[in-house]
PDB file of C-alpha atoms in Angstrom:
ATOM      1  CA  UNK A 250     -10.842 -14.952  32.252  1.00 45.00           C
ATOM      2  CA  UNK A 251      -9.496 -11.488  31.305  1.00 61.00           C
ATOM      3  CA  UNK A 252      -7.830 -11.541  27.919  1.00 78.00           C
ATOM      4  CA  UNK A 253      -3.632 -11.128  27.610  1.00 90.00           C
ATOM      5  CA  UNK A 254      -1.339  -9.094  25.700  1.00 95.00           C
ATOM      6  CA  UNK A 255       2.005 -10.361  24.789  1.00 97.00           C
ATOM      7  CA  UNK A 256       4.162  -8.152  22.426  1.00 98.00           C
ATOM      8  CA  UNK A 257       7.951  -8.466  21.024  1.00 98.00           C
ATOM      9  CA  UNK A 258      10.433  -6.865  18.993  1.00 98.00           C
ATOM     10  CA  UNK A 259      11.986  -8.993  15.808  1.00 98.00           C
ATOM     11  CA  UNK A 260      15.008  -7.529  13.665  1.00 97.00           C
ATOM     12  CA  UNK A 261      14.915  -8.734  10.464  1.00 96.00           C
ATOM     13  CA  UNK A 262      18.796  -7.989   8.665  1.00 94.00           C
ATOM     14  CA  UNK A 263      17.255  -7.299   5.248  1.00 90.00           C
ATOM     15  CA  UNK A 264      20.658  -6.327   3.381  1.00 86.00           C
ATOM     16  CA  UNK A 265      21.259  -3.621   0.679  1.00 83.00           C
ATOM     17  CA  UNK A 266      18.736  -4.541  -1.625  1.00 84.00           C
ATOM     18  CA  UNK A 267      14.691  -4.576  -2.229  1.00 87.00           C
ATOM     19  CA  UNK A 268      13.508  -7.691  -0.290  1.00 89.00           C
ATOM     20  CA  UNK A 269      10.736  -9.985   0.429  1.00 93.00           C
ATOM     21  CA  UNK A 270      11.406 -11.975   3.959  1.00 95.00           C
ATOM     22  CA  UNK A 271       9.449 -14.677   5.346  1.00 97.00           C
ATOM     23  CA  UNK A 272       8.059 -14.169   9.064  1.00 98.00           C
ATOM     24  CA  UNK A 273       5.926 -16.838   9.009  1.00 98.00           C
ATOM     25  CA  UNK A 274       7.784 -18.685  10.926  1.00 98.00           C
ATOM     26  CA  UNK A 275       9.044 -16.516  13.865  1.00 98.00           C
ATOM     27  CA  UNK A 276       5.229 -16.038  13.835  1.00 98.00           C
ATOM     28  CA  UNK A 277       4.701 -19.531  15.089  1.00 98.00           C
ATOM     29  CA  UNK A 278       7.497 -19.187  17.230  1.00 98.00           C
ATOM     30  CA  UNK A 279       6.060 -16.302  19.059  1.00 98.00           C
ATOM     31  CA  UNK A 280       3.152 -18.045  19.084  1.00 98.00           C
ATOM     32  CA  UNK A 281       4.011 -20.893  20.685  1.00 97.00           C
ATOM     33  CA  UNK A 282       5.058 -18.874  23.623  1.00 96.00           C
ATOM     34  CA  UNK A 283       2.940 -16.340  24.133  1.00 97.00           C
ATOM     35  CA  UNK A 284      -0.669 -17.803  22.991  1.00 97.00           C
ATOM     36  CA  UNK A 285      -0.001 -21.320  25.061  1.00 94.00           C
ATOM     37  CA  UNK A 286      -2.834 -22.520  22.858  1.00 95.00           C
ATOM     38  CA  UNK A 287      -5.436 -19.746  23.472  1.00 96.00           C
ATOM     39  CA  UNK A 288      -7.109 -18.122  20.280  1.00 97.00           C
ATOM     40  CA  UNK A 289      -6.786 -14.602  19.711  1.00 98.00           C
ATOM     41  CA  UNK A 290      -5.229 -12.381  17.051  1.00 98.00           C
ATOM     42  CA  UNK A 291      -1.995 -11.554  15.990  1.00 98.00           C
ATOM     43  CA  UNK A 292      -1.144  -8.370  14.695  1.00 98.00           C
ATOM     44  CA  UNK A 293       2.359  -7.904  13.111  1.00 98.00           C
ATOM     45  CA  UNK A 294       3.535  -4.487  12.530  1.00 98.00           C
ATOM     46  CA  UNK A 295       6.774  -2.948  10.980  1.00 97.00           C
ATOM     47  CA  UNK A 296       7.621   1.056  12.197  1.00 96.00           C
ATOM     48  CA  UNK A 297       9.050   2.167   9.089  1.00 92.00           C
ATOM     49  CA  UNK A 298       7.904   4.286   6.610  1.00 89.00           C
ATOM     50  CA  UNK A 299       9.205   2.448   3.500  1.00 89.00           C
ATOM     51  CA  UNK A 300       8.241  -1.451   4.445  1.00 94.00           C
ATOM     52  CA  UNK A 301       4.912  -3.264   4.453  1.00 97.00           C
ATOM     53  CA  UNK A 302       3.984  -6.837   5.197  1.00 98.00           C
ATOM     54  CA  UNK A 303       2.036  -8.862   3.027  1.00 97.00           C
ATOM     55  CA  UNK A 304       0.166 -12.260   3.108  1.00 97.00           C
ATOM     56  CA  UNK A 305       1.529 -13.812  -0.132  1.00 96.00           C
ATOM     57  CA  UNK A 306       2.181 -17.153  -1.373  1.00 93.00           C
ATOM     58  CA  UNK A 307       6.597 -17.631  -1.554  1.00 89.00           C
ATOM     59  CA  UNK A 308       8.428 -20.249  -3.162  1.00 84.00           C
ATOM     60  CA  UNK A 309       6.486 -19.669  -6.365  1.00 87.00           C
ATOM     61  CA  UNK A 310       7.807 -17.097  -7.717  1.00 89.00           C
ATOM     62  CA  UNK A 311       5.086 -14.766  -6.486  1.00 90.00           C
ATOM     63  CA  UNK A 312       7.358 -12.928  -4.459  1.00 87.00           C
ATOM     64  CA  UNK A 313       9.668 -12.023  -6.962  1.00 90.00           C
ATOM     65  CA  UNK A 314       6.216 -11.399  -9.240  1.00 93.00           C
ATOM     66  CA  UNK A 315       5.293  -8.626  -6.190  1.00 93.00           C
ATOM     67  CA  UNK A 316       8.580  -7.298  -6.172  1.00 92.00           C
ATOM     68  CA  UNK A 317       8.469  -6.291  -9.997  1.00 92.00           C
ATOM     69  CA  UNK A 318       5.079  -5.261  -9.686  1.00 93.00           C
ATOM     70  CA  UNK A 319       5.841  -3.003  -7.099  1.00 91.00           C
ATOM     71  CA  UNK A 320       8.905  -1.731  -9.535  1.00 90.00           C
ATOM     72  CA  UNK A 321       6.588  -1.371 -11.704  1.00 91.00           C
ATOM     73  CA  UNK A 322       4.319   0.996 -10.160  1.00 91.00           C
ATOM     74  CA  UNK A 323       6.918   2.709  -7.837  1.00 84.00           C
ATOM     75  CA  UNK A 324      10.199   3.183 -10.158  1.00 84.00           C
ATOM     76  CA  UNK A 325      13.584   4.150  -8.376  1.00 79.00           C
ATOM     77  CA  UNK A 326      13.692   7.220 -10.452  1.00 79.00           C
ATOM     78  CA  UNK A 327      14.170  10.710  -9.232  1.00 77.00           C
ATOM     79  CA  UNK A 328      10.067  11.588 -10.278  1.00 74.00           C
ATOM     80  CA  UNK A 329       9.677  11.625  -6.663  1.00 68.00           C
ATOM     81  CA  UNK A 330       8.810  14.863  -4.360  1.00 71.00           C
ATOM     82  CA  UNK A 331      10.826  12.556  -1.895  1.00 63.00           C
ATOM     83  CA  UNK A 332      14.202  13.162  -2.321  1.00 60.00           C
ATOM     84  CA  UNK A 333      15.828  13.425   1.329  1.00 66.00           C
ATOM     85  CA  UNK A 334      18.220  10.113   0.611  1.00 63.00           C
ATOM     86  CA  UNK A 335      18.828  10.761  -3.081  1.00 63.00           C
ATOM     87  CA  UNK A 336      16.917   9.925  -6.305  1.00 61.00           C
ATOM     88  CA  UNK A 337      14.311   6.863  -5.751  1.00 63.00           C
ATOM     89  CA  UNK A 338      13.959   7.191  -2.392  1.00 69.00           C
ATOM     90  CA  UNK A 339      10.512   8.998  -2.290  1.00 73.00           C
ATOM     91  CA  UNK A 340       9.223   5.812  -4.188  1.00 77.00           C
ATOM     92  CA  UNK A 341       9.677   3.767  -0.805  1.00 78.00           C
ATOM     93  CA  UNK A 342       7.664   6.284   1.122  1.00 83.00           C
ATOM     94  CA  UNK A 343       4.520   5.571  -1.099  1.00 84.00           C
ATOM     95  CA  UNK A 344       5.323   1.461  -0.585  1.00 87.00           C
ATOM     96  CA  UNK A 345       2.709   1.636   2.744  1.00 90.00           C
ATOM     97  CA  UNK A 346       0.182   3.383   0.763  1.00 90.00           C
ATOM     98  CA  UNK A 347       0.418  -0.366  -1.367  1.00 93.00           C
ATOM     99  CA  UNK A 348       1.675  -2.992   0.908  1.00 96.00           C
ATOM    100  CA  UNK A 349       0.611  -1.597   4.564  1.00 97.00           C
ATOM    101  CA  UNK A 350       2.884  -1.578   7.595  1.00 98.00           C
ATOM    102  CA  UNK A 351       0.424  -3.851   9.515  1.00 98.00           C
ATOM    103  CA  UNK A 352      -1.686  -7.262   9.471  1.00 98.00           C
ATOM    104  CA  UNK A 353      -3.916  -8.835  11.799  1.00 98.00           C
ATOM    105  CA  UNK A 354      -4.323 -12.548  11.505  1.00 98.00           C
ATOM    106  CA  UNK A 355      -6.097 -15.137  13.188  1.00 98.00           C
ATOM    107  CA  UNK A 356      -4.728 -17.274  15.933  1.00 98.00           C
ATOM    108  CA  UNK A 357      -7.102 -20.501  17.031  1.00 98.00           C
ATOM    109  CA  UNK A 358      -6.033 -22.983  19.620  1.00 97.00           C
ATOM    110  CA  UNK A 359      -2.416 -20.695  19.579  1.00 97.00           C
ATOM    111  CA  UNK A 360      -2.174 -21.887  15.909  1.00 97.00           C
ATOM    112  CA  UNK A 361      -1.777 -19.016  12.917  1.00 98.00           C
ATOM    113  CA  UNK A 362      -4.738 -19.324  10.698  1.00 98.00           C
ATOM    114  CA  UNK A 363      -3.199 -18.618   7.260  1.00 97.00           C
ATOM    115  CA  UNK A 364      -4.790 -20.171   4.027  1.00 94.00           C
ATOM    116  CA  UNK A 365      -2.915 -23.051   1.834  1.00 91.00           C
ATOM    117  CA  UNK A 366       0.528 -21.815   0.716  1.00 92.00           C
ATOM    118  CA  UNK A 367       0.024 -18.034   2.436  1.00 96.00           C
ATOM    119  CA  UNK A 368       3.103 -17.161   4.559  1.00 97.00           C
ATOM    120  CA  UNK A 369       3.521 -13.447   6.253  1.00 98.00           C
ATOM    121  CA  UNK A 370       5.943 -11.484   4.141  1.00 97.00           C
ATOM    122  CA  UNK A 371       8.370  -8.319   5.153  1.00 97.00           C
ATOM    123  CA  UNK A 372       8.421  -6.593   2.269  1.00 96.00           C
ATOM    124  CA  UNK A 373      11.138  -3.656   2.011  1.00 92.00           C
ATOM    125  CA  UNK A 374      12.378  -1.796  -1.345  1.00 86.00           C
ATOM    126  CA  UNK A 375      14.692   0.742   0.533  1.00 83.00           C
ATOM    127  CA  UNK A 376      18.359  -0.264  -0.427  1.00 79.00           C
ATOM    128  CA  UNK A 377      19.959   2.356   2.358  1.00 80.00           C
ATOM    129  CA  UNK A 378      18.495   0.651   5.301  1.00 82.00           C
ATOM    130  CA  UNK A 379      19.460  -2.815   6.203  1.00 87.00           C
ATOM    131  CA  UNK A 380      17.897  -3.569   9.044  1.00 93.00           C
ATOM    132  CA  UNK A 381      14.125  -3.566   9.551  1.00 95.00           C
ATOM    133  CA  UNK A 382      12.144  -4.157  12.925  1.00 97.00           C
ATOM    134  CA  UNK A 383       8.765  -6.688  13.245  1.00 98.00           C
ATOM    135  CA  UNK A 384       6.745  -6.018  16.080  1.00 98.00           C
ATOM    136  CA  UNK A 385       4.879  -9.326  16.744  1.00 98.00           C
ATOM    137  CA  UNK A 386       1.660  -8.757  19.468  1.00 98.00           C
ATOM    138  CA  UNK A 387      -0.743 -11.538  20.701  1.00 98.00           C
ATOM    139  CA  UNK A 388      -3.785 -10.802  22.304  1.00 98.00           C
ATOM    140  CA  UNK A 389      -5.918 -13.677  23.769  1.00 95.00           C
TER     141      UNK A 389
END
């Protein structure tokens, strides 16, 4: 049986400031419909250049641990050759360097393989845009 590829376009509202949002979820959702119970892998992809997804625990406060580690590292200040939308900007064009644009997880059975308290994480520091896009792809 030749293998299938199933792909589709989430938007994610992610406001005016930095954010962590759960996909896990609309993950499963996907899933349900496109893997009808096949393994595979799902790949989960965000085309910007100043998000990245991560596989994190939430709930925790690991998220909000991420979030000031990434502050951390990648200040809001005007230090940045970046400067096309204003001081700290250039900061969110290094983020996919950290926290890549892309993951590829398991799927068995049409069920996401993630470990014990891992969920798939949007993660977005770039106050002026507040709408990202998830692209969610099965193939199986």
């Amino acid at each position: 049986m030749a293998g299938t590829f199933t792909t589709r376009t989430i938007n994610i509202a992610t406001g005016a400031a930095e954010t962590m949002h759960d996909l896990t979820n609309a993950c499963s959702a996907f899933l349900r419909e496109a893997a009808h119970r096949r393994s595979g892998l799902l790949n989960v992809f965000t085309p910007h250049a100043t998000s990245g997804l991560a596989i994190i625990e939430t709930g925790a406060d690991s998220d909000d641990d991420l979030l000031a580690a990434l502050r951390g590292v990648l200040p809001a200040d005007d230090h940045w050759g970046d400067r096309h939308s204003g001081p700290g900007h250039g900061s969110g064009h290094v983020l996919p360097a950290l926290v890549p644009p892309h993951a590829t997880l398991p799927v068995v059975e049409g069920e996401l393989v993630l470990g014990a308290s891992q969920s798939v994480v949007l993660v977005n520091t770039d106050r002026d845009s507040p709408e990202r896009q998830v692209q969610l792809s099965f193939l199986g």
